[in-house]
Amino acid sequence: MKIKIFCLVSFISIFIGACQSGAVNSTNTNNNQFTPIPLVWENCNKVKYAGISEQIITYFGPRLQCSMMTVPIDYNNLSLGFLSIAISRVKATDAQNRIGAILMNPGGPGGKGLGFAPAYAKMFDMTDINITKGEKLHKLIEVYDYIGFDPRGVGSSTNLSCQLDNFYKLELLATQDRSQTNFNNIYYNQEQDAKACQKNILTAFINSDATARDMDGLRQLLGDEKLNYYGYSYGTWLGIWYASLFPEHVNHMVLDSSINFNTTLVENNQAVPMQSIFDNMIIPYAALHPELFNLGESVGEIQNIFFTLDIKLQTALSNQLYLYLFNQKTADNAIEYLMAAKAINKIVTINPNISEVQLLLTLESYSFTSDAEINVSTVNLAKQLGTAYMHLVSESPVPVILAQNSNGNDAVNKSVTCNDGTNVSTLQSYWDGIIEQIYLIAPAYFHDRYEQNCTSAWNGPTVNKPDTAMASKINNILMVQNQYDAATNLQGALATFNMLGNASLILNTNSYTHGVFPTGKSCVDNTVADYLLNPTSNKHSMTVCEGQGLLPKNIRFGTSGSNSIITKLSDRIIEQSRQPMNENYIPDAYPDPELANQLINDIHEQIH
């Protein structure tokens, strides 16, 4: 629910005396001792526990339970009061051989996780135990309790929202409009976000340190001496933070699609690798199929489409494309957006004064391609792009609100990013300089990190990153990484791999999907399943799997240099570890392989 918060309200167990103006700094010293309050399990009512699908609730019935966990707002000052953390659980079916509970995080920061773990549990629960592969995968539901949770500030937990009685200024794609006016507008908008969040007292306590301590309290309440954990994307950052604070409590930990923990969340640059995916995978793929996409056969011709667009259409296209470059299965949609932009540009060039209603009606009947299925999909995406474009054309006022949405919580994303121990410059000139450095190599910029400038209005970090020395000694952390993942690029993941001196790594080559497991194929999925059932003993080694890319093998992906990186790490590759991916794994564990693929897709759609 989007509400204007100037005092802390919503789900607080103990009222905080007076409303405070501005964030209260917290540290990670944890001087006060907090005894976790026992959980009370109940049915997962969709009103109270939003985020779990009706389908999941129906499938598991009473096997699926939910609870609200009480945690301190500030672990160093219990007098400030308490928050609620929404928890879901599907219990292990073999209590005698139970390994423990496994906490799952789909990414973010700000990603909702309440329904994520039950989706995993369903995938393993539906396998056929009479099939060899199914028997192994089914053991994963037998020996683990699957625990989903909405981190503090997110979803059904005590929610964070940031709001001002103000509007954003019009900002256009920074790499294409490098005027001082546009740069000033972008910086102004980031200041508004910072000021909005500083008005909410809860903001200072939305950070990875507090969430890691929430996780450890949950571990205790679940009765486990050690934590089992699977984290994607930002969830890898959170996992390393936990392992650094509580190394003695780490059991199985999988870090899938890792952020570079040596830097900051602010510096997790996605613009250049995303542009590389677009230029070197998406566009060549479109050029190989002119009969489907009707964009031409020349890579150069298709690349040039972006530069023929009006600046406001470029801005709308860049924003819309962002999420469609996370997964190879949405490659067609990314191309369809480019088809839509080309058509919209043509329509508005002919009729510059066209209204939004007229534009949408024109797109409704537009013929993009002779392929009926692609044409229907492109019409739908074109209408979304057309609406976004016309809002920029009309300069519709947008209020300053960061809150919960279908993809997560923007306020939490901003708060965690800016609170997690960053000393990155907040000067506008620094961020303007980044654009001047990269606009030629990342012209579409894809919704990237300029917007993550915390600005001086943030008033500094609230927590310090923990020392990773103890985490680097843990010998049963498994990393899983796709070679061309643009959201969490390989160079950053390998920097984290080097930092975690005893971790092992599964590297899935050729693929750019953000979030690796489950792939549906043997090399990755069988290795992960084996690890979850028995901790790895191959310290600081690599298993290389041959993934499946968009392009034929004779067309090489031409940029990132990650092949040379892999060559330099060849001494760590396990002997004979290059295993083909062409053997199905999870689909072969089901009577209906199509159902398996749908369950795999359901999981990947929740990864942020």
mmCIF file of N, CA, C and O in Angstrom, residues 366-398:
data_model
loop_
_atom_site.group_PDB
_atom_site.id
_atom_site.type_symbol
_atom_site.label_atom_id
_atom_site.label_comp_id
_atom_site.label_asym_id
_atom_site.label_seq_id
_atom_site.Cartn_x
_atom_site.Cartn_y
_atom_site.Cartn_z
ATOM 1 N N TYR A 366 -1.446 -2.359 -36.795
ATOM 2 C CA TYR A 366 -0.196 -2.272 -37.563
ATOM 3 C C TYR A 366 0.319 -3.675 -37.909
ATOM 4 O O TYR A 366 0.253 -4.595 -37.084
ATOM 5 N N SER A 367 0.860 -3.839 -39.105
ATOM 6 C CA SER A 367 1.428 -5.122 -39.521
ATOM 7 C C SER A 367 2.943 -5.048 -39.381
ATOM 8 O O SER A 367 3.626 -4.405 -40.190
ATOM 9 N N PHE A 368 3.477 -5.674 -38.347
ATOM 10 C CA PHE A 368 4.913 -5.640 -38.085
ATOM 11 C C PHE A 368 5.664 -6.733 -38.833
ATOM 12 O O PHE A 368 6.808 -6.562 -39.211
ATOM 13 N N THR A 369 5.018 -7.890 -38.986
ATOM 14 C CA THR A 369 5.654 -9.048 -39.604
ATOM 15 C C THR A 369 4.574 -10.001 -40.098
ATOM 16 O O THR A 369 3.437 -9.957 -39.613
ATOM 17 N N SER A 370 4.964 -10.868 -41.011
ATOM 18 C CA SER A 370 4.013 -11.852 -41.525
ATOM 19 C C SER A 370 3.821 -13.016 -40.569
ATOM 20 O O SER A 370 2.890 -13.815 -40.732
ATOM 21 N N ASP A 371 4.684 -13.128 -39.561
ATOM 22 C CA ASP A 371 4.532 -14.181 -38.560
ATOM 23 C C ASP A 371 3.438 -13.772 -37.572
ATOM 24 O O ASP A 371 3.602 -12.795 -36.833
ATOM 25 N N ALA A 372 2.328 -14.500 -37.578
ATOM 26 C CA ALA A 372 1.147 -14.094 -36.809
ATOM 27 C C ALA A 372 1.427 -14.006 -35.313
ATOM 28 O O ALA A 372 1.011 -13.052 -34.644
ATOM 29 N N GLU A 373 2.136 -14.994 -34.767
ATOM 30 C CA GLU A 373 2.395 -15.017 -33.321
ATOM 31 C C GLU A 373 3.275 -13.842 -32.896
ATOM 32 O O GLU A 373 2.997 -13.167 -31.900
ATOM 33 N N ILE A 374 4.328 -13.591 -33.644
ATOM 34 C CA ILE A 374 5.218 -12.475 -33.328
ATOM 35 C C ILE A 374 4.490 -11.157 -33.510
ATOM 36 O O ILE A 374 4.684 -10.205 -32.737
ATOM 37 N N ASN A 375 3.630 -11.077 -34.508
ATOM 38 C CA ASN A 375 2.898 -9.832 -34.752
ATOM 39 C C ASN A 375 1.991 -9.479 -33.571
ATOM 40 O O ASN A 375 1.938 -8.324 -33.132
ATOM 41 N N VAL A 376 1.280 -10.472 -33.032
ATOM 42 C CA VAL A 376 0.396 -10.232 -31.881
ATOM 43 C C VAL A 376 1.210 -9.745 -30.689
ATOM 44 O O VAL A 376 0.837 -8.781 -30.012
ATOM 45 N N SER A 377 2.345 -10.408 -30.420
ATOM 46 C CA SER A 377 3.195 -10.005 -29.297
ATOM 47 C C SER A 377 3.736 -8.590 -29.498
ATOM 48 O O SER A 377 3.758 -7.786 -28.557
ATOM 49 N N THR A 378 4.142 -8.272 -30.730
ATOM 50 C CA THR A 378 4.708 -6.953 -31.005
ATOM 51 C C THR A 378 3.662 -5.853 -30.852
ATOM 52 O O THR A 378 3.971 -4.763 -30.348
ATOM 53 N N VAL A 379 2.434 -6.120 -31.264
ATOM 54 C CA VAL A 379 1.360 -5.137 -31.089
ATOM 55 C C VAL A 379 1.197 -4.792 -29.609
ATOM 56 O O VAL A 379 1.100 -3.620 -29.232
ATOM 57 N N ASN A 380 1.186 -5.805 -28.757
ATOM 58 C CA ASN A 380 1.018 -5.575 -27.315
ATOM 59 C C ASN A 380 2.179 -4.762 -26.736
ATOM 60 O O ASN A 380 1.970 -3.820 -25.951
ATOM 61 N N LEU A 381 3.401 -5.106 -27.124
ATOM 62 C CA LEU A 381 4.564 -4.374 -26.619
ATOM 63 C C LEU A 381 4.623 -2.960 -27.203
ATOM 64 O O LEU A 381 5.039 -2.019 -26.517
ATOM 65 N N ALA A 382 4.200 -2.824 -28.452
ATOM 66 C CA ALA A 382 4.207 -1.510 -29.091
ATOM 67 C C ALA A 382 3.263 -0.546 -28.380
ATOM 68 O O ALA A 382 3.569 0.647 -28.221
ATOM 69 N N LYS A 383 2.133 -1.056 -27.909
ATOM 70 C CA LYS A 383 1.182 -0.202 -27.184
ATOM 71 C C LYS A 383 1.781 0.246 -25.843
ATOM 72 O O LYS A 383 1.605 1.395 -25.421
ATOM 73 N N GLN A 384 2.515 -0.656 -25.184
ATOM 74 C CA GLN A 384 3.187 -0.270 -23.936
ATOM 75 C C GLN A 384 4.251 0.799 -24.203
ATOM 76 O O GLN A 384 4.346 1.796 -23.480
ATOM 77 N N LEU A 385 5.038 0.582 -25.252
ATOM 78 C CA LEU A 385 6.077 1.544 -25.605
ATOM 79 C C LEU A 385 5.462 2.870 -26.033
ATOM 80 O O LEU A 385 5.946 3.950 -25.656
ATOM 81 N N GLY A 386 4.375 2.787 -26.812
ATOM 82 C CA GLY A 386 3.696 4.001 -27.266
ATOM 83 C C GLY A 386 3.173 4.830 -26.112
ATOM 84 O O GLY A 386 3.295 6.064 -26.103
ATOM 85 N N THR A 387 2.602 4.165 -25.109
ATOM 86 C CA THR A 387 2.101 4.868 -23.920
ATOM 87 C C THR A 387 3.236 5.549 -23.168
ATOM 88 O O THR A 387 3.142 6.727 -22.784
ATOM 89 N N ALA A 388 4.343 4.821 -22.966
ATOM 90 C CA ALA A 388 5.501 5.390 -22.256
ATOM 91 C C ALA A 388 6.072 6.583 -23.025
ATOM 92 O O ALA A 388 6.427 7.615 -22.429
ATOM 93 N N TYR A 389 6.137 6.451 -24.332
ATOM 94 C CA TYR A 389 6.665 7.534 -25.169
ATOM 95 C C TYR A 389 5.780 8.773 -25.100
ATOM 96 O O TYR A 389 6.279 9.894 -24.912
ATOM 97 N N MET A 390 4.462 8.585 -25.211
ATOM 98 C CA MET A 390 3.555 9.738 -25.209
ATOM 99 C C MET A 390 3.537 10.451 -23.867
ATOM 100 O O MET A 390 3.327 11.669 -23.799
ATOM 101 N N HIS A 391 3.794 9.718 -22.771
ATOM 102 C CA HIS A 391 3.889 10.360 -21.460
ATOM 103 C C HIS A 391 5.105 11.292 -21.400
ATOM 104 O O HIS A 391 5.062 12.346 -20.755
ATOM 105 N N LEU A 392 6.170 10.890 -22.094
ATOM 106 C CA LEU A 392 7.341 11.770 -22.168
ATOM 107 C C LEU A 392 7.069 12.964 -23.077
ATOM 108 O O LEU A 392 7.475 14.093 -22.780
ATOM 109 N N VAL A 393 6.373 12.717 -24.174
ATOM 110 C CA VAL A 393 6.045 13.794 -25.109
ATOM 111 C C VAL A 393 5.178 14.856 -24.433
ATOM 112 O O VAL A 393 5.400 16.059 -24.569
ATOM 113 N N SER A 394 4.183 14.374 -23.681
ATOM 114 C CA SER A 394 3.266 15.304 -23.013
ATOM 115 C C SER A 394 3.850 15.872 -21.724
ATOM 116 O O SER A 394 3.266 16.769 -21.112
ATOM 117 N N GLU A 395 5.021 15.323 -21.320
ATOM 118 C CA GLU A 395 5.680 15.724 -20.068
ATOM 119 C C GLU A 395 4.700 15.628 -18.894
ATOM 120 O O GLU A 395 4.582 16.536 -18.066
ATOM 121 N N SER A 396 4.012 14.491 -18.835
ATOM 122 C CA SER A 396 3.056 14.239 -17.750
ATOM 123 C C SER A 396 3.778 14.298 -16.408
ATOM 124 O O SER A 396 4.835 13.670 -16.235
ATOM 125 N N PRO A 397 3.234 15.014 -15.438
ATOM 126 C CA PRO A 397 3.905 15.115 -14.131
ATOM 127 C C PRO A 397 3.957 13.764 -13.419
ATOM 128 O O PRO A 397 2.964 13.029 -13.392
ATOM 129 N N VAL A 398 5.108 13.443 -12.882
ATOM 130 C CA VAL A 398 5.303 12.184 -12.155
ATOM 131 C C VAL A 398 5.643 12.520 -10.712
ATOM 132 O O VAL A 398 6.653 13.180 -10.445
#
